[in-house]
PDB file of C-alpha atoms in Angstrom:
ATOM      1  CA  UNK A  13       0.000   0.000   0.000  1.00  0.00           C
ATOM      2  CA  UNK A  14       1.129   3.633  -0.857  1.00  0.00           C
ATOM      3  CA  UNK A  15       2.209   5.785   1.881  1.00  0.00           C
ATOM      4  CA  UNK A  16       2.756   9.235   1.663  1.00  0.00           C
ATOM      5  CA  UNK A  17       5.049  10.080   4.641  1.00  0.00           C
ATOM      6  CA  UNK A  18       7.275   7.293   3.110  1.00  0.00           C
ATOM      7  CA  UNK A  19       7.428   8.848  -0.109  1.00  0.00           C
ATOM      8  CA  UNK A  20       7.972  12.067   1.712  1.00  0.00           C
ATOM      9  CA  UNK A  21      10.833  10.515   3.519  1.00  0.00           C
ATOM     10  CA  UNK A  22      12.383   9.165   0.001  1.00  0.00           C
ATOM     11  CA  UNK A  23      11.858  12.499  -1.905  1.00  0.00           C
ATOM     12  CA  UNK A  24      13.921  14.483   0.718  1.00  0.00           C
ATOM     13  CA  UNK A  25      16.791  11.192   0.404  1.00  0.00           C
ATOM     14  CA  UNK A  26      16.836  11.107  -3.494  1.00  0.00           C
ATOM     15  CA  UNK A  27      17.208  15.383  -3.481  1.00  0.00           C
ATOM     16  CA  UNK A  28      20.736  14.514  -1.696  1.00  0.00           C
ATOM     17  CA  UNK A  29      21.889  12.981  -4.870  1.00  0.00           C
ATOM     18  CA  UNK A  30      23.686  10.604  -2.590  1.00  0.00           C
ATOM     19  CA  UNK A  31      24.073   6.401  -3.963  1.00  0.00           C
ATOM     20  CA  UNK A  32      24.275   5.612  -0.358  1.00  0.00           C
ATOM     21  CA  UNK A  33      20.930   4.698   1.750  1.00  0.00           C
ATOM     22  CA  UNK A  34      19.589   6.975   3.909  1.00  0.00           C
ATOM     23  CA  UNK A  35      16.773   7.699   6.174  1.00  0.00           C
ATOM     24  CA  UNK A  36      15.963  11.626   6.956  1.00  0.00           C
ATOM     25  CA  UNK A  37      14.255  11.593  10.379  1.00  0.00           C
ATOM     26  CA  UNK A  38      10.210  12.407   9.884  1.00  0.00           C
ATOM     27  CA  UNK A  39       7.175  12.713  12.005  1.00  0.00           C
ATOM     28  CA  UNK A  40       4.670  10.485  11.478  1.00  0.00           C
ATOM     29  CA  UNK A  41       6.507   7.346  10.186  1.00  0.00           C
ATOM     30  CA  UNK A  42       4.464   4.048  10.572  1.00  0.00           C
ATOM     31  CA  UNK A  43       6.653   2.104  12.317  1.00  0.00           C
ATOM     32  CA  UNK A  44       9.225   4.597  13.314  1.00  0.00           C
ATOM     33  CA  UNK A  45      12.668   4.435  12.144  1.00  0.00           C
ATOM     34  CA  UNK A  46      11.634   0.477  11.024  1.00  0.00           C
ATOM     35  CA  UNK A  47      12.187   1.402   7.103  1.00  0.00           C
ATOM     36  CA  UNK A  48      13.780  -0.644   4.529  1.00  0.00           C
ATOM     37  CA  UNK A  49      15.417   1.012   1.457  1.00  0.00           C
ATOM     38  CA  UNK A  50      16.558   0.265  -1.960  1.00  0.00           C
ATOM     39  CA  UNK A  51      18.005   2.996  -4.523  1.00  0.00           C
ATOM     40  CA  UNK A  52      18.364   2.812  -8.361  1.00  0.00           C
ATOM     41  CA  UNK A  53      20.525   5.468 -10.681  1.00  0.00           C
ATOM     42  CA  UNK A  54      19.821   5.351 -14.334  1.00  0.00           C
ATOM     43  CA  UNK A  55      19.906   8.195 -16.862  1.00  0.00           C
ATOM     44  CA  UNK A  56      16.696   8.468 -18.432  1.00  0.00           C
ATOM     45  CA  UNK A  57      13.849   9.190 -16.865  1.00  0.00           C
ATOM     46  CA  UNK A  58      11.261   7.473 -18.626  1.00  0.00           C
ATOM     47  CA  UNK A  59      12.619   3.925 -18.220  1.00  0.00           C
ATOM     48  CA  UNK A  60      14.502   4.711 -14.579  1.00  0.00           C
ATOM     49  CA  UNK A  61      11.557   3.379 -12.675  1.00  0.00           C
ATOM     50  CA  UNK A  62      10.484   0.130 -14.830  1.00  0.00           C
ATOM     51  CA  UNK A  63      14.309  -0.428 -15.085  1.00  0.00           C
ATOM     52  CA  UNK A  64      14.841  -0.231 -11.353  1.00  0.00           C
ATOM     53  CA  UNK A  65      11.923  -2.438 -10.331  1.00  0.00           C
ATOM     54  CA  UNK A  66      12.555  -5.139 -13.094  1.00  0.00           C
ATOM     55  CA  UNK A  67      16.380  -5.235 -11.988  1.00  0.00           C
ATOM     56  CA  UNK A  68      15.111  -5.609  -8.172  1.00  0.00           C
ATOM     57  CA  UNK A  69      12.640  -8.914  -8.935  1.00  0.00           C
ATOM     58  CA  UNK A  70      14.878 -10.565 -11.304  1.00  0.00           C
ATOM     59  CA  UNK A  71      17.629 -10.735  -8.237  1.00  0.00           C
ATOM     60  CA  UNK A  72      14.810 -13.948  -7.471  1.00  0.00           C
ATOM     61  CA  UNK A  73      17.458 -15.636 -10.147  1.00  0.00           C
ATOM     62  CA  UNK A  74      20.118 -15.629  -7.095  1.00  0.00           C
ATOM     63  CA  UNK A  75      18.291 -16.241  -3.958  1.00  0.00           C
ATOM     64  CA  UNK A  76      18.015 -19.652  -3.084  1.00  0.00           C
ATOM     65  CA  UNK A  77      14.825 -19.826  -0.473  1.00  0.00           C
ATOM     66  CA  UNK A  78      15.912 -23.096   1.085  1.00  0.00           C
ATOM     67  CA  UNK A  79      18.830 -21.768   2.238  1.00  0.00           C
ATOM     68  CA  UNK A  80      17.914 -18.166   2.430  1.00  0.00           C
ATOM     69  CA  UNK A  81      20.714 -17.030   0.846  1.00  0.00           C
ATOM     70  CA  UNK A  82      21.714 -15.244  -2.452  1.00  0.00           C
ATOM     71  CA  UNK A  83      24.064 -17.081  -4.686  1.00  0.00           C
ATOM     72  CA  UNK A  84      28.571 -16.436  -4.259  1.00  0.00           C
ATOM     73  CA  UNK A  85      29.132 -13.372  -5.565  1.00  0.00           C
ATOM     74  CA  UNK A  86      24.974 -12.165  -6.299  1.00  0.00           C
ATOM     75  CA  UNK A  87      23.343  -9.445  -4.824  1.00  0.00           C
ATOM     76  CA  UNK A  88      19.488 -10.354  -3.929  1.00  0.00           C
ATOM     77  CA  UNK A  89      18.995  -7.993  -0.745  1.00  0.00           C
ATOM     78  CA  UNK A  90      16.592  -5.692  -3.273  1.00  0.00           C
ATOM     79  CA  UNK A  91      14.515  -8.801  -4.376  1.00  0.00           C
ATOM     80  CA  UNK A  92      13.574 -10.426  -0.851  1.00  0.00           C
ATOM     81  CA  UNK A  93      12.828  -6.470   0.490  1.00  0.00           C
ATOM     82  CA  UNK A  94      10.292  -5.951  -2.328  1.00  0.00           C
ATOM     83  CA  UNK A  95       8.932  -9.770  -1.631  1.00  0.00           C
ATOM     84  CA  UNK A  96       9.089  -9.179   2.119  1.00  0.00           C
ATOM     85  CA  UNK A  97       5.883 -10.457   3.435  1.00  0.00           C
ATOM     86  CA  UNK A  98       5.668  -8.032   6.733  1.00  0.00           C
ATOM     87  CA  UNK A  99       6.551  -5.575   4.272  1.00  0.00           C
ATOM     88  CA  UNK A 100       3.402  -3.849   3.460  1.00  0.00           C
ATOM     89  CA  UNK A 101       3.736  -0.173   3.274  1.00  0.00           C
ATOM     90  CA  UNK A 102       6.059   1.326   0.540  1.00  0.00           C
ATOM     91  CA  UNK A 103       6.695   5.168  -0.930  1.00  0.00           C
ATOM     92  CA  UNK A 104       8.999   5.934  -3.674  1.00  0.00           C
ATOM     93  CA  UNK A 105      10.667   8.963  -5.289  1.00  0.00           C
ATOM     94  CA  UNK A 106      12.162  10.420  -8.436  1.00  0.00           C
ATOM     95  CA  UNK A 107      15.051  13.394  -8.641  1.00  0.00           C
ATOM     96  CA  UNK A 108      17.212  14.752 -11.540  1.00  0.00           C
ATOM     97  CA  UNK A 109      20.701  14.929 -10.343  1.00  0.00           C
ATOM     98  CA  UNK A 110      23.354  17.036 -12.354  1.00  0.00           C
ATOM     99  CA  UNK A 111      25.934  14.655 -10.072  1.00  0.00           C
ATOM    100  CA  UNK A 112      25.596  11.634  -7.931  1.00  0.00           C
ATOM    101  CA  UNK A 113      27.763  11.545  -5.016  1.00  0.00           C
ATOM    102  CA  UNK A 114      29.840   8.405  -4.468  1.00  0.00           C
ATOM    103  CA  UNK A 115      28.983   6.847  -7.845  1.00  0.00           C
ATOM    104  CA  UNK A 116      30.344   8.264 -11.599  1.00  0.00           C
ATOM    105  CA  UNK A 117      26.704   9.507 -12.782  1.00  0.00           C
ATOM    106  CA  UNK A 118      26.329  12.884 -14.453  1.00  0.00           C
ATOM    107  CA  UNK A 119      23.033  14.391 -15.323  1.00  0.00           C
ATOM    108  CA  UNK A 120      21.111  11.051 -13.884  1.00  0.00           C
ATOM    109  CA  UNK A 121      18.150  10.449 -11.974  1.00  0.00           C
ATOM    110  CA  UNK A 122      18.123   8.997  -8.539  1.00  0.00           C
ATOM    111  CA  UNK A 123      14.870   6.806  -7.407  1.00  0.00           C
ATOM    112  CA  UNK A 124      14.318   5.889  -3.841  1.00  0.00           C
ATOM    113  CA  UNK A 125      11.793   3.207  -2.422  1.00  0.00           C
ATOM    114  CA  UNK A 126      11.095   3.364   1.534  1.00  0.00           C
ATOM    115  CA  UNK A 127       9.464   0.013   2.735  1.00  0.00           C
ATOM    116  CA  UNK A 128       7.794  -0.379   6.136  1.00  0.00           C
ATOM    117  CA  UNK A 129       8.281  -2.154   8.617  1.00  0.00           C
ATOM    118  CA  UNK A 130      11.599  -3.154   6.807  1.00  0.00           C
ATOM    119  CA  UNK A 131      12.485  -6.689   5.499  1.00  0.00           C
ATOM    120  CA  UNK A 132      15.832  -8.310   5.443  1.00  0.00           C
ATOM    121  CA  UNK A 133      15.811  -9.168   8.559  1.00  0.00           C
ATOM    122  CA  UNK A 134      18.553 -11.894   9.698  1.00  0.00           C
ATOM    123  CA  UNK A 135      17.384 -15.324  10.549  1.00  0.00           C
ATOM    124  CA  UNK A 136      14.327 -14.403   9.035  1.00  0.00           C
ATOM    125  CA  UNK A 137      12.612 -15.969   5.538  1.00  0.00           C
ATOM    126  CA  UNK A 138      10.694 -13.202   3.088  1.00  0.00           C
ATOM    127  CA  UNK A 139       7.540 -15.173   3.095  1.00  0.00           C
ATOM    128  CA  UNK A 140       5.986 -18.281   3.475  1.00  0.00           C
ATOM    129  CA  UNK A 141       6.292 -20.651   0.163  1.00  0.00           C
ATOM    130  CA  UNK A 142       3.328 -22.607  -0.217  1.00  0.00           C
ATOM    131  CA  UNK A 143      -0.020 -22.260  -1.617  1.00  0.00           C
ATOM    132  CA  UNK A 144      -1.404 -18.344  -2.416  1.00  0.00           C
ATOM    133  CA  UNK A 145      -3.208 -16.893   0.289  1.00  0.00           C
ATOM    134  CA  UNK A 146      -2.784 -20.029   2.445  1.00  0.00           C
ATOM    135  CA  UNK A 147      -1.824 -18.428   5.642  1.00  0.00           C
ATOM    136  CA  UNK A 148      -3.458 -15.111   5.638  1.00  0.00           C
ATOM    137  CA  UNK A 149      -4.343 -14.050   9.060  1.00  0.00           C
ATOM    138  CA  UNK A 150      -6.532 -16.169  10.374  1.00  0.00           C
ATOM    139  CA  UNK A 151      -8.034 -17.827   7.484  1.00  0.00           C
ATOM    140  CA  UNK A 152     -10.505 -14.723   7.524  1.00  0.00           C
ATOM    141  CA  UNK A 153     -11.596 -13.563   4.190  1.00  0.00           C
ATOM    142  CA  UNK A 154     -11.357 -13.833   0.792  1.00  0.00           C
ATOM    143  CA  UNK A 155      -8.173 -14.330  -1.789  1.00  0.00           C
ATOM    144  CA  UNK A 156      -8.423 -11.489  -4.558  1.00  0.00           C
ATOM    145  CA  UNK A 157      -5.566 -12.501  -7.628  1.00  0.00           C
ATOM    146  CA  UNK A 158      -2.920 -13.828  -4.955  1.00  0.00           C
ATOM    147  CA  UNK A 159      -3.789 -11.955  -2.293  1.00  0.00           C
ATOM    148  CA  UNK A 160      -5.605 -12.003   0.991  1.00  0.00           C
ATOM    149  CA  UNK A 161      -8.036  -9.970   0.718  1.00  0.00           C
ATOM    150  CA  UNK A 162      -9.667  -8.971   4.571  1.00  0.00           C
ATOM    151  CA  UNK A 163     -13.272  -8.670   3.533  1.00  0.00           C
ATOM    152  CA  UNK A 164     -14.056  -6.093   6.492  1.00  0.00           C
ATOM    153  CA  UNK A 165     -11.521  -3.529   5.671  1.00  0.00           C
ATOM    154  CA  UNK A 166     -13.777  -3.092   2.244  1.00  0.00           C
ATOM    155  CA  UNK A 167     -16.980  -2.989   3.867  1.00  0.00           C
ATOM    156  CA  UNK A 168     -18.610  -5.737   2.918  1.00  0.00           C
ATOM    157  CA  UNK A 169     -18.310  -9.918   3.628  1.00  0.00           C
ATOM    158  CA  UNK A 170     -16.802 -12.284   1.446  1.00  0.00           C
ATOM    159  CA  UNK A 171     -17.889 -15.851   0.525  1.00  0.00           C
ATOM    160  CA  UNK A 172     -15.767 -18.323   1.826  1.00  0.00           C
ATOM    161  CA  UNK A 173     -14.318 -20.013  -1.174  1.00  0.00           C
ATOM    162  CA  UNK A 174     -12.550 -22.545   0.908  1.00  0.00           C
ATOM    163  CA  UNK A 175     -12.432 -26.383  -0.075  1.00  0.00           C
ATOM    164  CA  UNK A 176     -11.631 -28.717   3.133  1.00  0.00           C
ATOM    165  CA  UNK A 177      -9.761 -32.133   2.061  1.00  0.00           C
ATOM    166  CA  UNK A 178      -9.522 -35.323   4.105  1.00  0.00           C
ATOM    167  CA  UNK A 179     -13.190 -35.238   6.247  1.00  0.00           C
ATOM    168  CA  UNK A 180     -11.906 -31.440   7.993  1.00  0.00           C
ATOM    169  CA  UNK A 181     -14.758 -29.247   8.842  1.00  0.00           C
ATOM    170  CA  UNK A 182     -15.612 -26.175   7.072  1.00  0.00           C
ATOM    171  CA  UNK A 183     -16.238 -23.147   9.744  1.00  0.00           C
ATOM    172  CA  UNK A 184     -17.986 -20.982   7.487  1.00  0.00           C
ATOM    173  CA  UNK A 185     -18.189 -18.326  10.343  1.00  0.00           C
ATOM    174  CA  UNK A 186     -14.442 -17.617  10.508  1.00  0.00           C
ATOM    175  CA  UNK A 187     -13.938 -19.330   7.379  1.00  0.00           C
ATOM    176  CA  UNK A 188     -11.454 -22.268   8.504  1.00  0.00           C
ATOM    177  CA  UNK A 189     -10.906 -25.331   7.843  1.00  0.00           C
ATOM    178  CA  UNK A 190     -10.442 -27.812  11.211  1.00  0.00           C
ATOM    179  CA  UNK A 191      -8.172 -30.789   9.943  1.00  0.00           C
ATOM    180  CA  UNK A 192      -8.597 -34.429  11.083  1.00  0.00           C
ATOM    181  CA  UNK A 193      -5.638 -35.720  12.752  1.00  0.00           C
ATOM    182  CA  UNK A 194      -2.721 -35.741  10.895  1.00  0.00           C
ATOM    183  CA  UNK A 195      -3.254 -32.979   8.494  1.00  0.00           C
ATOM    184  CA  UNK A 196      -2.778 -29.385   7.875  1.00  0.00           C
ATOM    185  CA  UNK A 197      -2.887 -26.602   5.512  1.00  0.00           C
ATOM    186  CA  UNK A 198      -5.479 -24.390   4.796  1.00  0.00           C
ATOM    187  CA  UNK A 199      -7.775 -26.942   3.338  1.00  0.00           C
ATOM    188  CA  UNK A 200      -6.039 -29.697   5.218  1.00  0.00           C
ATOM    189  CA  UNK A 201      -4.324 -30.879   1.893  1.00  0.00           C
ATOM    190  CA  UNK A 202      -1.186 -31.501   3.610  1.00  0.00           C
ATOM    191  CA  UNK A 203       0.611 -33.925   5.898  1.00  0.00           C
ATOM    192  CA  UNK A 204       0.622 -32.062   9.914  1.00  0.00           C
ATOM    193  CA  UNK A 205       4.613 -31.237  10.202  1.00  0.00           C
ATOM    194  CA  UNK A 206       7.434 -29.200  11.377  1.00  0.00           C
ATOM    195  CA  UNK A 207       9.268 -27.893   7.959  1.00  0.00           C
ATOM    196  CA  UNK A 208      12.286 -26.623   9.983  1.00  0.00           C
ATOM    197  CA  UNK A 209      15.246 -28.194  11.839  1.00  0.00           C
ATOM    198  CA  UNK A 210      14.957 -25.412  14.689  1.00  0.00           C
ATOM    199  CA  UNK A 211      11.400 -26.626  15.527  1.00  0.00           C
ATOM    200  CA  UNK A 212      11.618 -27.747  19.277  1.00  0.00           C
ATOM    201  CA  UNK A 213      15.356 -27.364  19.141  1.00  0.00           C
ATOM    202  CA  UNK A 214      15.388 -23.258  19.696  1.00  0.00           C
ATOM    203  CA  UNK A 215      12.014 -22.851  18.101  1.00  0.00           C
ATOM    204  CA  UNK A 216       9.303 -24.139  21.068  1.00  0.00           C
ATOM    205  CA  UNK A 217       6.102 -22.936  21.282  1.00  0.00           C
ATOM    206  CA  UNK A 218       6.678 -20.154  23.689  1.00  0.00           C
ATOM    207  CA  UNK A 219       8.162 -18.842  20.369  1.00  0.00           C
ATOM    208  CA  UNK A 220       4.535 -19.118  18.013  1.00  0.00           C
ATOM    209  CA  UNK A 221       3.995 -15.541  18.381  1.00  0.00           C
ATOM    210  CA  UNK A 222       6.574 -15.032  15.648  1.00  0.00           C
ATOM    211  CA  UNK A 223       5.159 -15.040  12.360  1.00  0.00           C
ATOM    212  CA  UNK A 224       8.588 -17.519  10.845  1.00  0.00           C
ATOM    213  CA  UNK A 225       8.127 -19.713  13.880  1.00  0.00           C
ATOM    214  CA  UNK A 226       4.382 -20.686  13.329  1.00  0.00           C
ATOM    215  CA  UNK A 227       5.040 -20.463   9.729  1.00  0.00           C
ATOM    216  CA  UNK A 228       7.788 -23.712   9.724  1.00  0.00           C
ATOM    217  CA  UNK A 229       6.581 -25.374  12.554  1.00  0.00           C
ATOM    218  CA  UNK A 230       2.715 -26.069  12.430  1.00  0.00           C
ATOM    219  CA  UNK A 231       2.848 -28.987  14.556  1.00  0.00           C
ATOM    220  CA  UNK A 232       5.073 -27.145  17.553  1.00  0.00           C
ATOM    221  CA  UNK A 233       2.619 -24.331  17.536  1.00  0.00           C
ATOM    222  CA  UNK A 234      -0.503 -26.529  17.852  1.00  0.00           C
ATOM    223  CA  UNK A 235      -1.783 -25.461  14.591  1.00  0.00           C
ATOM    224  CA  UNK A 236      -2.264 -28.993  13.534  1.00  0.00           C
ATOM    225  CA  UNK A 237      -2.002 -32.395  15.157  1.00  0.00           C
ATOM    226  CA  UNK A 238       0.239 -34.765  13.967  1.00  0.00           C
ATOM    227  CA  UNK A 239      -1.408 -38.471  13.885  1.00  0.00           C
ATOM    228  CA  UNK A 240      -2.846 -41.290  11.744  1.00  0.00           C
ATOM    229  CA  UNK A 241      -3.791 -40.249   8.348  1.00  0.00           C
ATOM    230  CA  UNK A 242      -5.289 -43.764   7.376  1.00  0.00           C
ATOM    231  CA  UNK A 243      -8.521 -44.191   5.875  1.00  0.00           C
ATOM    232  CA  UNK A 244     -10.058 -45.364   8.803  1.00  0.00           C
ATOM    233  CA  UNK A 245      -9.671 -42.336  10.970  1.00  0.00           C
ATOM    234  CA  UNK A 246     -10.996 -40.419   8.542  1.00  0.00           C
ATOM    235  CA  UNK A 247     -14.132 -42.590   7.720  1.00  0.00           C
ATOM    236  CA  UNK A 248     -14.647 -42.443  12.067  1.00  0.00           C
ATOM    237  CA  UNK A 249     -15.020 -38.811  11.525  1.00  0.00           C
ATOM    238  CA  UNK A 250     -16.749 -38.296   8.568  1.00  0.00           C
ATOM    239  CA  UNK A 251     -19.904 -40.598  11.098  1.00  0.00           C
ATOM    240  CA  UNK A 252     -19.512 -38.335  13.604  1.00  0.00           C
ATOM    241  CA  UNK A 253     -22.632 -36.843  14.928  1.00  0.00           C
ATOM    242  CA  UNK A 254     -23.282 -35.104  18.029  1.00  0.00           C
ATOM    243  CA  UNK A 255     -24.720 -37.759  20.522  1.00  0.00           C
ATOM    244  CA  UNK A 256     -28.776 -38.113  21.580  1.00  0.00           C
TER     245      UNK A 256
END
């Protein structure tokens, strides 16, 4: 989402003319000083921005997400900050600059993004990989072209377009799917498992209230149940009725 006191912020950067990042301190930021950066020079203005963006993404060539790191000698620091999942606030800015300090640029034009709260953090993954929109916040609400979509920020309610697999029960009130032992997943499509080797070695449950934390290890932070996925436990539950 555009935000203007971020694009504020990168205006009065890029009008330094300085290839360097750099944060002039503002009232009003979102997060406070919690602002990621990246900075483009290019000499025509037309193209700067499309350039600048396109360069950024393709850096997804030479970061490798199992290991969360870019490949020896690649830079990929501007691709996993305009990916970054927490990342949801951005403002950019364009300047002519007759010079660029600390770079060999005459008559160019500097473009700043400010991101917020700012990505890159160490230790930390960009986002989730799995299915789109699978672990929006709290299941609640809708996915519009890739993205959760929270039906009550745009005044209205959604339909809950989720399919449950493997006899889970649909919620349709907070739109949720509750697996059957042994699976997990939004729609319960997958096997109930830690994806990390940190889960309960560094990574216990007092830990679920970060985002990376319930993210690899579902089972740790009780957001599934790992158990018997035969056909018989799923036949049991798909008799279940309440009892007369």
């Amino acid at each position: 989402t555009h935000n203007d006191v971020l694009a504020e912020q990168a205006n009065l950067w890029a009008e330094e003319c300085n290839f360097e990042h750099g944060f002039p301190d503002m009232d009003d930021l979102p997060y406070g000083k919690n602002v990621g950066q990246n900075i483009w020079v290019g000499t025509s203005s037309s193209e700067v921005i499309h350039n600048s963006i396109a360069a950024w993404f393709n850096e997804k060539d030479d970061y490798d997400f199992q290991s969360n790191t870019c490949a020896e000698g690649k830079m990929c620091g501007h691709y996993t900050q305009v990916v970054w999942s927490e990342s949801h606030l951005v403002g950019c800015a364009l300047k002519f600059c007759p010079t660029v300090d600390n770079l060999s640029f005459d008559n160019a034009y500097m473009f700043v993004c400010n991101y917020s709260p700012a990505g890159n953090l160490i230790g930390s993954w960009p986002y989730v990989k799995g299915e789109q929109c699978s672990n929006c916040p709290g299941y609640i609400g809708d996915c519009n072209d890739g993205l959760c979509h929270e039906c009550s920020k745009y005044g209205g309610s959604c339909a809950c377009n989720l399919t449950c697999e493997n006899c889970a029960v649909k919620r349709e009130e907070i739109c949720q799917c509750a697996c059957t032992s042994g699976w997990g997943g939004q729609s319960c499509h997958v096997t109930c498992e830690n994806y990390h080797k940190n889960c309960d070695n560094g990574w216990y449950a007092d830990k679920c209230g970060e985002w990376y934390v319930r993210s690899f290890c579902p089972a740790t932070c009780g957001l599934c149940e790992i158990g018997d996925k035969s056909g018989e436990v799923c036949a049991t539950n798909m008799l279940q009725d309440d009892p007369q």
